[in-house]
Structure formats: C-alpha cells, structure tokens
C-alpha cells in the first residue's frame, strides 16, 4: 500500500477514529518507537553540485508530477 493510499484510507475514517490513530502514533514515537525515516529527510545532506538537492524529492519519493 502506498503512502497516498494509506492517507486516503485514514481520511475516510470518522474524526474520532482519526484522532485516536494520531494519538496512538504519537504515543508510540514518544515512547521510543521507530521514528518515521522521512522525518529525518535532509538531516544529513551530501554535496551533489545542485543548489537545492531536495527540490524534486517528492517526484522521486512518490512519483509526483513536476
């Protein structure tokens, strides 16, 4: 399941269920659970000769159009 498909499924949940999901995810992360690796995107940059190497990361990660 892609991130977009998962997001679409979550958005179909009633508000109370979405809030519970968010609460549980935040509790998991704050309790030392595995952090989402995307939250660290750009935290350890490398030199690649581009002015902004992250300018097109959505296209590479999600196949988004320019």
Coordinates of N, CA, C and O in Angstrom, one line a residue:
X1 N 0.9 -1.2 0.0 CA 0.0 0.0 0.0 C 0.9 1.2 0.0 O 1.8 1.3 0.8
X2 N 0.6 2.2 -0.9 CA 1.4 3.4 -1.0 C 1.0 4.4 0.1 O 0.0 4.2 0.8
X3 N 1.8 5.4 0.4 CA 1.5 6.4 1.3 C 0.2 7.1 1.0 O -0.6 7.4 1.8
X4 N 0.0 7.4 -0.3 CA -1.2 8.0 -0.8 C -2.4 7.2 -0.5 O -3.4 7.7 -0.1
X5 N -2.3 5.9 -0.7 CA -3.5 5.0 -0.5 C -3.8 4.9 1.0 O -4.9 4.9 1.4
X6 N -2.7 4.9 1.8 CA -2.9 4.8 3.3 C -3.6 6.1 3.8 O -4.5 6.1 4.6
X7 N -3.1 7.2 3.3 CA -3.7 8.5 3.6 C -5.1 8.6 3.2 O -6.0 9.0 4.0
X8 N -5.5 8.1 2.1 CA -6.9 8.1 1.6 C -7.7 7.3 2.5 O -8.9 7.7 2.9
X9 N -7.2 6.1 2.9 CA -8.0 5.3 3.8 C -8.2 5.9 5.2 O -9.3 5.9 5.7
X10 N -7.2 6.6 5.7 CA -7.3 7.2 7.0 C -8.3 8.4 6.9 O -9.1 8.6 7.8
X11 N -8.3 9.1 5.8 CA -9.2 10.2 5.7 C -10.7 9.8 5.6 O -11.6 10.6 5.8
X12 N -10.9 8.5 5.3 CA -12.3 8.0 5.2 C -12.8 7.6 6.6 O -14.0 7.4 6.8
X13 N -11.9 7.5 7.6 CA -12.3 7.2 9.0 C -13.1 8.3 9.6 O -12.8 9.5 9.3
X14 N -14.0 8.0 10.5 CA -14.7 9.1 11.3 C -13.6 9.9 12.1 O -12.6 9.3 12.4
X15 N -13.9 11.1 12.4 CA -13.0 12.0 13.0 C -12.4 11.4 14.3 O -11.2 11.5 14.6
X16 N -13.3 10.8 15.1 CA -12.9 10.2 16.4 C -11.8 9.1 16.2 O -10.9 9.0 17.0
X17 N -12.0 8.3 15.2 CA -11.1 7.2 14.9 C -9.7 7.8 14.4 O -8.7 7.3 14.7
X18 N -9.8 8.9 13.6 CA -8.5 9.5 13.1 C -7.8 10.1 14.3 O -6.6 9.9 14.4
X19 N -8.5 10.7 15.2 CA -7.8 11.3 16.4 C -7.2 10.3 17.2 O -6.1 10.4 17.7
X20 N -7.8 9.1 17.4 CA -7.3 8.0 18.2 C -6.0 7.5 17.5 O -5.0 7.2 18.1
X21 N -6.1 7.3 16.2 CA -4.9 6.9 15.4 C -3.7 7.8 15.6 O -2.6 7.4 15.9
X22 N -4.0 9.1 15.5 CA -2.9 10.1 15.7 C -2.4 10.0 17.1 O -1.1 10.0 17.3
X23 N -3.2 9.9 18.1 CA -2.8 9.8 19.5 C -1.9 8.6 19.7 O -0.9 8.7 20.3
X24 N -2.3 7.5 19.2 CA -1.6 6.2 19.3 C -0.2 6.3 18.6 O 0.8 5.8 19.1
X25 N -0.2 6.9 17.4 CA 1.1 7.0 16.7 C 2.0 7.9 17.4 O 3.2 7.6 17.5
X26 N 1.5 9.0 17.9 CA 2.4 10.0 18.7 C 2.9 9.3 20.0 O 4.1 9.5 20.3
X27 N 2.1 8.6 20.6 CA 2.5 7.9 21.9 C 3.6 6.9 21.5 O 4.5 6.7 22.3
X28 N 3.4 6.2 20.4 CA 4.4 5.2 20.0 C 5.8 5.8 19.8 O 6.8 5.3 20.2
X29 N 5.8 6.9 19.0 CA 7.0 7.6 18.7 C 7.7 8.2 20.0 O 8.9 8.1 20.2
X30 N 6.9 8.8 20.8 CA 7.4 9.5 22.0 C 7.9 8.4 23.0 O 8.7 8.7 23.9
X31 N 7.4 7.2 22.9 CA 7.8 6.1 23.8 C 9.1 5.4 23.3 O 9.5 4.4 23.8
X32 N 9.7 6.0 22.3 CA 10.9 5.4 21.8 C 10.7 4.4 20.6 O 11.6 3.7 20.2
X33 N 9.5 4.4 20.1 CA 9.2 3.5 18.9 C 9.9 4.0 17.7 O 10.5 5.1 17.7
X34 N 9.9 3.2 16.7 CA 10.6 3.6 15.5 C 10.1 4.9 14.9 O 8.9 5.0 14.7
X35 N 11.0 5.8 14.7 CA 10.6 7.1 14.1 C 10.4 6.9 12.6 O 11.1 6.1 12.0
X36 N 9.6 7.7 12.0 CA 9.4 7.7 10.5 C 10.7 8.2 9.9 O 11.1 9.3 10.2
X37 N 11.3 7.4 9.0 CA 12.6 7.9 8.4 C 12.4 9.1 7.6 O 13.4 9.9 7.4
X38 N 11.2 9.4 7.1 CA 11.0 10.6 6.3 C 11.2 11.9 7.2 O 11.5 13.0 6.7
X39 N 11.0 11.8 8.5 CA 11.2 12.9 9.3 C 12.6 13.4 9.4 O 12.9 14.5 9.7
X40 N 13.5 12.5 9.1 CA 15.0 12.8 9.0 C 15.5 13.2 7.7 O 16.6 13.5 7.5
X41 N 14.6 13.3 6.7 CA 14.9 13.7 5.3 C 15.7 15.0 5.4 O 15.2 16.0 5.9
X42 N 16.9 15.0 4.8 CA 17.7 16.2 4.7 C 18.5 16.5 6.0 O 19.2 17.5 6.1
X43 N 18.4 15.7 7.0 CA 19.2 15.9 8.2 C 20.7 15.6 8.1 O 21.5 16.0 8.9
X44 N 21.0 14.9 7.1 CA 22.4 14.5 6.8 C 22.7 14.8 5.3 O 22.9 13.8 4.6
X45 N 22.8 16.0 4.9 CA 22.9 16.3 3.5 C 24.3 16.0 2.9 O 25.2 15.9 3.7
X46 N 24.3 15.8 1.6 CA 25.6 15.5 0.9 C 25.8 16.5 -0.2 O 24.8 17.1 -0.7
X47 N 27.0 16.8 -0.5 CA 27.3 17.7 -1.6 C 27.0 17.0 -2.9 O 27.5 15.9 -3.1
X48 N 26.2 17.6 -3.8 CA 25.9 16.9 -5.1 C 26.0 17.9 -6.3 O 25.6 17.5 -7.4
X49 N 26.4 19.1 -6.0 CA 26.5 20.1 -7.1 C 25.2 20.8 -7.5 O 25.2 21.6 -8.4
X50 N 24.1 20.5 -6.8 CA 22.9 21.2 -7.1 C 22.7 22.3 -6.0 O 23.0 22.1 -4.8
X51 N 22.0 23.4 -6.4 CA 21.7 24.5 -5.5 C 20.8 24.0 -4.4 O 20.9 24.3 -3.2
X52 N 19.8 23.1 -4.7 CA 18.8 22.6 -3.8 C 18.5 21.1 -4.2 O 17.7 20.9 -5.0
X53 N 19.3 20.2 -3.6 CA 19.1 18.8 -4.0 C 17.7 18.2 -3.6 O 17.3 17.2 -4.2
X54 N 17.0 18.9 -2.7 CA 15.7 18.4 -2.3 C 14.6 19.0 -3.2 O 13.4 18.7 -2.9
X55 N 14.9 19.8 -4.2 CA 13.9 20.5 -4.9 C 12.9 19.5 -5.6 O 11.7 19.9 -5.8
X56 N 13.3 18.3 -5.9 CA 12.4 17.4 -6.6 C 12.2 16.1 -5.8 O 11.9 15.1 -6.4
X57 N 12.4 16.1 -4.5 CA 12.3 14.8 -3.8 C 10.9 14.2 -3.8 O 10.8 13.0 -3.8
X58 N 9.9 15.0 -3.9 CA 8.5 14.4 -4.0 C 8.4 13.6 -5.2 O 7.7 12.5 -5.2
X59 N 8.9 14.0 -6.3 CA 8.8 13.3 -7.5 C 9.5 11.9 -7.4 O 9.0 10.9 -7.8
X60 N 10.7 11.9 -6.7 CA 11.4 10.7 -6.5 C 10.8 9.8 -5.5 O 10.8 8.6 -5.7
X61 N 10.2 10.3 -4.4 CA 9.6 9.5 -3.4 C 8.3 9.0 -3.8 O 7.9 7.9 -3.5
X62 N 7.4 9.8 -4.4 CA 6.0 9.5 -4.6 C 5.6 9.4 -6.1 O 4.5 9.1 -6.4
X63 N 6.6 9.7 -7.0 CA 6.2 9.7 -8.4 C 5.3 10.9 -8.8 O 4.6 10.8 -9.8
X64 N 5.4 11.9 -8.0 CA 4.6 13.1 -8.3 C 5.1 13.8 -9.5 O 6.3 13.8 -9.8
X65 N 4.1 14.4 -10.2 CA 4.5 15.2 -11.4 C 5.1 16.5 -11.0 O 4.9 17.0 -9.9
X66 N 5.9 17.1 -11.9 CA 6.5 18.4 -11.6 C 5.5 19.5 -11.6 O 4.6 19.6 -12.1

